mmCIF file of C-alpha atoms in Angstrom:
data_model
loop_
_atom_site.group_PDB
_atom_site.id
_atom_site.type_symbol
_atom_site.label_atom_id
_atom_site.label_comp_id
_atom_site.label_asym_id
_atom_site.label_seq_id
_atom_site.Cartn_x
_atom_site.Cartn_y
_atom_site.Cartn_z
ATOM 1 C CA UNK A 23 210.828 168.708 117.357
ATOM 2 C CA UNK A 24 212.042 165.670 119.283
ATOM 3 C CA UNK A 25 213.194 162.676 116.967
ATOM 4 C CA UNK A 26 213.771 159.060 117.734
ATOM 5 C CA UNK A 27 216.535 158.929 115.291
ATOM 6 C CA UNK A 28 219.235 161.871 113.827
ATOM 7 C CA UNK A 29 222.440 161.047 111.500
ATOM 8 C CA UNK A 30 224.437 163.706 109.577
ATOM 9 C CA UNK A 31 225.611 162.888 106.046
ATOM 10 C CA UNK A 32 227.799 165.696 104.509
ATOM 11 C CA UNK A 33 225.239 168.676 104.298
ATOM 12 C CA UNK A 34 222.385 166.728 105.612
ATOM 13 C CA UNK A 35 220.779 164.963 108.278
ATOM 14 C CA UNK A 36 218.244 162.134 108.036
ATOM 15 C CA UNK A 37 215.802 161.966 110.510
ATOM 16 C CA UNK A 38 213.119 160.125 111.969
ATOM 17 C CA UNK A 39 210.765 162.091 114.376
ATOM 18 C CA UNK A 40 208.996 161.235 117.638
ATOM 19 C CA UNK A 41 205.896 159.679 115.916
ATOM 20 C CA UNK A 42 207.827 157.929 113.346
ATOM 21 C CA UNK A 43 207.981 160.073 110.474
ATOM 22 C CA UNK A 44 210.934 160.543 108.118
ATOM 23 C CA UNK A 45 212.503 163.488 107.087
ATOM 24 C CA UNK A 46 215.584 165.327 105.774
ATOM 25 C CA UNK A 47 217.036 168.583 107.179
ATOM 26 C CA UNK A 48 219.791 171.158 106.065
ATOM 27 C CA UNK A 49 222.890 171.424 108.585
ATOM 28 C CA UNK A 50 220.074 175.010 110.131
ATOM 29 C CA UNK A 51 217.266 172.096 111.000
ATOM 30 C CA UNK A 52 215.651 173.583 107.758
ATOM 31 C CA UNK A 53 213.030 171.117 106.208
ATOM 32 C CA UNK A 54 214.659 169.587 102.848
ATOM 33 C CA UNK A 55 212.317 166.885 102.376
ATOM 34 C CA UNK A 56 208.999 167.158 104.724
ATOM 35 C CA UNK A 57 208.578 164.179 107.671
ATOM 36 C CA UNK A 58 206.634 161.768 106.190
ATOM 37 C CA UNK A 59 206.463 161.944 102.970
ATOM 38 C CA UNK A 60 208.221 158.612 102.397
ATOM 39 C CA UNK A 61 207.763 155.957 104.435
ATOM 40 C CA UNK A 62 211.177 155.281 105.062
ATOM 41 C CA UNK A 63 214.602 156.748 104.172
ATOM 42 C CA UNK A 64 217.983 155.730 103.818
ATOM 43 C CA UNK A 65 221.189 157.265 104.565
ATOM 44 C CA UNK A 66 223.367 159.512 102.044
ATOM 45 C CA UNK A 67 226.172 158.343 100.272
ATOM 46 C CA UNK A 68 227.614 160.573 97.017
ATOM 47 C CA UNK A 69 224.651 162.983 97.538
ATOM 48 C CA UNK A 70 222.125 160.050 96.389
ATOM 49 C CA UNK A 71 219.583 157.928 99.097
ATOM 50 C CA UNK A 72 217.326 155.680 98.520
ATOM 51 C CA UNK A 73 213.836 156.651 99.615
ATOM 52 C CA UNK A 74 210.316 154.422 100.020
ATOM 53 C CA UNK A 75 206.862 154.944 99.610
ATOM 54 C CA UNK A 76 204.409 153.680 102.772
ATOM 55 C CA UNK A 77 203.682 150.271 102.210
ATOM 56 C CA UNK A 78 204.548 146.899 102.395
ATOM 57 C CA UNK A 79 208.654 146.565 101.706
ATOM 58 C CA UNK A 80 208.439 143.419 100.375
ATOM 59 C CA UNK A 81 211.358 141.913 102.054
ATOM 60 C CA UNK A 82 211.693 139.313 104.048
ATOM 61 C CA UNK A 83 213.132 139.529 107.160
ATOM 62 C CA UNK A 84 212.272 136.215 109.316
ATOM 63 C CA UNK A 85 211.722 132.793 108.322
ATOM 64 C CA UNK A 86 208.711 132.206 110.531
ATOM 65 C CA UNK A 87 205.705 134.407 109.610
ATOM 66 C CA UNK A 88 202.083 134.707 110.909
ATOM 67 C CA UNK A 89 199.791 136.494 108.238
ATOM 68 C CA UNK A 90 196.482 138.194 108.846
ATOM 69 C CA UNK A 91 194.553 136.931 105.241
ATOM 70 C CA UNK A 92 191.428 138.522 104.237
ATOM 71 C CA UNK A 93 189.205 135.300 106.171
ATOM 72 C CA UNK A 94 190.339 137.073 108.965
ATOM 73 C CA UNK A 95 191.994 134.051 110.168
ATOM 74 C CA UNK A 96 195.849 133.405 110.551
ATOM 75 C CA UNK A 97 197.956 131.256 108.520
ATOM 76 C CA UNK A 98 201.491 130.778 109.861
ATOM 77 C CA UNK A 99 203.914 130.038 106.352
ATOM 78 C CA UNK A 100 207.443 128.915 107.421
ATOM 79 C CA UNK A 101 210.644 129.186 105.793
ATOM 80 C CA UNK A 102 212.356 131.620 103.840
ATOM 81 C CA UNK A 103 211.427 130.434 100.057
ATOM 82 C CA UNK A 104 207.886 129.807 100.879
ATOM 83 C CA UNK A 105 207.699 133.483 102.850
ATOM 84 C CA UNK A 106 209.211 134.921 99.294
ATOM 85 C CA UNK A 107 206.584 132.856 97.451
ATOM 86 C CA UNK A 108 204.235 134.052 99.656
ATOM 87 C CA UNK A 109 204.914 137.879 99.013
ATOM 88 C CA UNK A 110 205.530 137.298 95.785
ATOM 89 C CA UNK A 111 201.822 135.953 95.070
ATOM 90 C CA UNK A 112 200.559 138.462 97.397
ATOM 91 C CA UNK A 113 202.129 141.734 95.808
ATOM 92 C CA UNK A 114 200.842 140.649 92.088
ATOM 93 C CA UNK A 115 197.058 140.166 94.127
ATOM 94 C CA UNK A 116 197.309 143.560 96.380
ATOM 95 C CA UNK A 117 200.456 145.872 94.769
ATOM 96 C CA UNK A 118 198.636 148.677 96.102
ATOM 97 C CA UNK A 119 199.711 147.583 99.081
ATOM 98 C CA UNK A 120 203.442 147.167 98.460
ATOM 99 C CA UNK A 121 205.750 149.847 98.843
ATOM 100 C CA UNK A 122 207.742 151.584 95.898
ATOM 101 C CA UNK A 123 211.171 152.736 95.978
ATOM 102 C CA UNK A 124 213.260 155.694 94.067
ATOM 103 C CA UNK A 125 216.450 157.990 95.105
ATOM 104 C CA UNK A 126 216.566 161.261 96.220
ATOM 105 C CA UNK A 127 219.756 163.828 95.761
ATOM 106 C CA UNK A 128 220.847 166.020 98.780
ATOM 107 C CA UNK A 129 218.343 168.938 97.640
ATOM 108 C CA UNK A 130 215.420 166.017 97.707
ATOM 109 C CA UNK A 131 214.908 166.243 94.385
ATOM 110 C CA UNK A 132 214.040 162.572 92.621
ATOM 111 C CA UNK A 133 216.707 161.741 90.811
ATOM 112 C CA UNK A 134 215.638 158.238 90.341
ATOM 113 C CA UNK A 135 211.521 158.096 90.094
ATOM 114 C CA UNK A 136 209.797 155.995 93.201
ATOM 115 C CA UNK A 137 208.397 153.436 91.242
ATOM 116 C CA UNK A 138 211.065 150.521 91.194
ATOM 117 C CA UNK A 139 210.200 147.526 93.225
ATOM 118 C CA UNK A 140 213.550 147.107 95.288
ATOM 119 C CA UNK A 141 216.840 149.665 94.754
ATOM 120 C CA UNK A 142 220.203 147.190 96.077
ATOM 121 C CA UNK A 143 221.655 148.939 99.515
ATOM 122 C CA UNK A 144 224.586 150.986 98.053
ATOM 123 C CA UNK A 145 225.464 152.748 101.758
ATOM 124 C CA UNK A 146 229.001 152.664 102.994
ATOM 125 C CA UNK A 147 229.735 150.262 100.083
ATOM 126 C CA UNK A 148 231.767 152.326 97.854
ATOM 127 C CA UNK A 149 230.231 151.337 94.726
ATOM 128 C CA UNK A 150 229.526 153.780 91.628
ATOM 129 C CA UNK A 151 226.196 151.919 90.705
ATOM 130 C CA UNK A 152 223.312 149.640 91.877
ATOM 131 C CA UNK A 153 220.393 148.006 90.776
ATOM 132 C CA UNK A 154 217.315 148.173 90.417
ATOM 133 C CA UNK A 155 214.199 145.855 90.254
ATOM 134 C CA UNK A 156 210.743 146.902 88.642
ATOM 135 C CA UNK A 157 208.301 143.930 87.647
ATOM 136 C CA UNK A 158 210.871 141.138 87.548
ATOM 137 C CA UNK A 159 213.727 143.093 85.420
ATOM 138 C CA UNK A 160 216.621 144.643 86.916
ATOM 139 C CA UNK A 161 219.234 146.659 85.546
ATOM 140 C CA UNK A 162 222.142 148.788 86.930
ATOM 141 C CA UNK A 163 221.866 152.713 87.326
ATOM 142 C CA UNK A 164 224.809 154.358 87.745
ATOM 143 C CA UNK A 165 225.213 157.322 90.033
ATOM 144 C CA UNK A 166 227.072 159.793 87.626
ATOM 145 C CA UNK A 167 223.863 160.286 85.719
ATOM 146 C CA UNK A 168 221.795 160.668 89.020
ATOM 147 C CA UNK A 169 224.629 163.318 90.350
ATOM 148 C CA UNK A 170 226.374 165.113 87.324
ATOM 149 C CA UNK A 171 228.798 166.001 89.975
ATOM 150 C CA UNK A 172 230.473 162.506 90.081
ATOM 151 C CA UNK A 173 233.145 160.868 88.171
ATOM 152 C CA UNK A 174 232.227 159.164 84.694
ATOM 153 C CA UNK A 175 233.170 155.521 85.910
ATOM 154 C CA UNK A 176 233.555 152.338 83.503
ATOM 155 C CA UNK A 177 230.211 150.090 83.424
ATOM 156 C CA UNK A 178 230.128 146.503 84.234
ATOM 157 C CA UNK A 179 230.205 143.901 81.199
ATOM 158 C CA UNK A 180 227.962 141.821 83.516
ATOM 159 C CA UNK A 181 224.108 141.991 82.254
ATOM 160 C CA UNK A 182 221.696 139.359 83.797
ATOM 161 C CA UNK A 183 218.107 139.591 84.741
ATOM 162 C CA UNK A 184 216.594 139.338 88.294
ATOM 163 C CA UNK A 185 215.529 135.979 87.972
ATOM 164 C CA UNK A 186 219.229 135.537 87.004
ATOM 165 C CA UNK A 187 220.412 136.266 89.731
ATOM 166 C CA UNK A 188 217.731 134.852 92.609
ATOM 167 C CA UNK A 189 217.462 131.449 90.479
ATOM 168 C CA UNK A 190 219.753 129.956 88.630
ATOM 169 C CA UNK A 191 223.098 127.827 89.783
ATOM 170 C CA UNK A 192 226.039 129.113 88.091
ATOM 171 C CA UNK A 193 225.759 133.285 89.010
ATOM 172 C CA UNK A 194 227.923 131.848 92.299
ATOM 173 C CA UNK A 195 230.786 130.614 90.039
ATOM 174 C CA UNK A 196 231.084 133.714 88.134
ATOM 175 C CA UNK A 197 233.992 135.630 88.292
ATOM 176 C CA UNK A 198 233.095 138.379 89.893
ATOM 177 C CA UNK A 199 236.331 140.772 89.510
ATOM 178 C CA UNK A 200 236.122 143.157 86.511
ATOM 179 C CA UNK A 201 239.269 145.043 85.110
ATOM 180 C CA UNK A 202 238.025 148.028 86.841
ATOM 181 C CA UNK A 203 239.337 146.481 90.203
ATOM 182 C CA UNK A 204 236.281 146.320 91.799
ATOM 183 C CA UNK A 205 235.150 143.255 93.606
ATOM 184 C CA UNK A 206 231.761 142.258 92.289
ATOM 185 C CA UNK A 207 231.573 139.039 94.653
ATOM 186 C CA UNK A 208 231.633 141.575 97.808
ATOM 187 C CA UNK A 209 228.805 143.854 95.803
ATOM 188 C CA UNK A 210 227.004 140.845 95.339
ATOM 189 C CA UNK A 211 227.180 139.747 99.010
ATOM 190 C CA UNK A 212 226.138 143.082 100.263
ATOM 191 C CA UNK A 213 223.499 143.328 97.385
ATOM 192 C CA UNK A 214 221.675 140.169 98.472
ATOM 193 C CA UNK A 215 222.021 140.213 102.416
ATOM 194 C CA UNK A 216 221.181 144.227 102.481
ATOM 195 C CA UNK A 217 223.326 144.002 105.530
ATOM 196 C CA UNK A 218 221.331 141.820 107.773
ATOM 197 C CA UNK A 219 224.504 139.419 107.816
ATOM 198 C CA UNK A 220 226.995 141.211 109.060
ATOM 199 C CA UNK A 221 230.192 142.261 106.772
ATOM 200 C CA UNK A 222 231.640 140.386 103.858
ATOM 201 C CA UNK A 223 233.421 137.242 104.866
ATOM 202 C CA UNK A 224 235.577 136.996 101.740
ATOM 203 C CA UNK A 225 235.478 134.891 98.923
ATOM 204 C CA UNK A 226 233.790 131.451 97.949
ATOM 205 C CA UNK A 227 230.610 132.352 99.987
ATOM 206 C CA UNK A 228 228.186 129.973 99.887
ATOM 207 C CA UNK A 229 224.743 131.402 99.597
ATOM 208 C CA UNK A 230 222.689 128.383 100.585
ATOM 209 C CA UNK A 231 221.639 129.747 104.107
ATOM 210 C CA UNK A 232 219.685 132.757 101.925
ATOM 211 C CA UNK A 233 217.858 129.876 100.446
ATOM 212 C CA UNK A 234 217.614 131.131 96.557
#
């Protein structure tokens, strides 16, 4: 099998194939988890990834969209808050057509069920938990009770909602540094960018260009 794409993460390799189908393979090219039965899949970091259903990701990438509606004419919507409006509106009219997201352990087993609306980019990040959106709520899952083989580590004394944390003024003012000594304004930058910005640039970030 040719693939466009092929990256090897401690006993496993994530791959995408020649007609754009995602899989996982063994370090022997043996099938772990079959091309395409997610629609898109994320790299491996302690023995968890984050998988997606076909669909719709929900995201928003660009801040100048044109949008097929169901007139069959175009209507071009501008601007990052109005393209998240936009989705937003549209997902609770089609969700079939949105996709779902869950995490997978290094055997491909669902450790985390694919039915969350958004899992936060933990890759390269060295974090012991993320979170997790389903129908407006998010909480944090922590990966020692998706991989039994990890480290019991401390949980964060910071609980807010998803609207929290996408709406309100003062989240940016928090301090951000729990007394486990791990920096929760860097979490939060990679958390909210998903790495489309580039690396964290340190503290104070002002998080007006992501227009929340």
């Amino acid at each position: 099998m040719e693939y466009k794409s092929y990256k090897t993460y401690g006993n496993v390799i994530v791959a995408q194939s020649s007609d754009y189908k995602w899989g996982v393979l063994d370090l022997e090219g043996n099938e772990i988890v079959p091309f395409g039965k997610y629609g898109w899949i994320d790299g491996f970091d302690k023995g968890l990834a984050r998988v997606r259903t076909h669909g719709n990701s929900g995201r928003v990438a660009n801040t100048i969209a044109i949008i097929d509606l169901e007139s069959d004419k175009a209507k071009v919507v501008e601007g990052r808050e109005n393209l998240e409006d936009f989705i937003r509106l549209d997902k609770a009219k089609h969700p079939e057509q949105y996709a779902k997201w869950g995490i997978i352990n290094e055997e491909g087993e669902e450790v985390l069920p694919v039915e969350y609306d958004d899992i936060w980019n933990f890759l390269g990040k060295n974090r012991f938990s993320t979170r997790v959106v389903k129908d407006g709520e998010s909480h944090e899952v922590y990966f020692h009770d998706l991989n039994p083989s990890l480290p019991v580590r401390g949980q964060r004394n910071i609980s807010r909602s998803y609207e929290d944390y996408h709406c309100d003024g003062d989240w940016r003012n928090d301090d951000w540094r729990n007394d486990d000594g791990i920096d929760y304004e860097e979490e939060t930058w990679y958390a909210l960018t998903d790495g489309q910005y580039g690396d964290y640039p340190g503290p104070g970030v002002d998080y007006d260009f992501l227009s929340f």
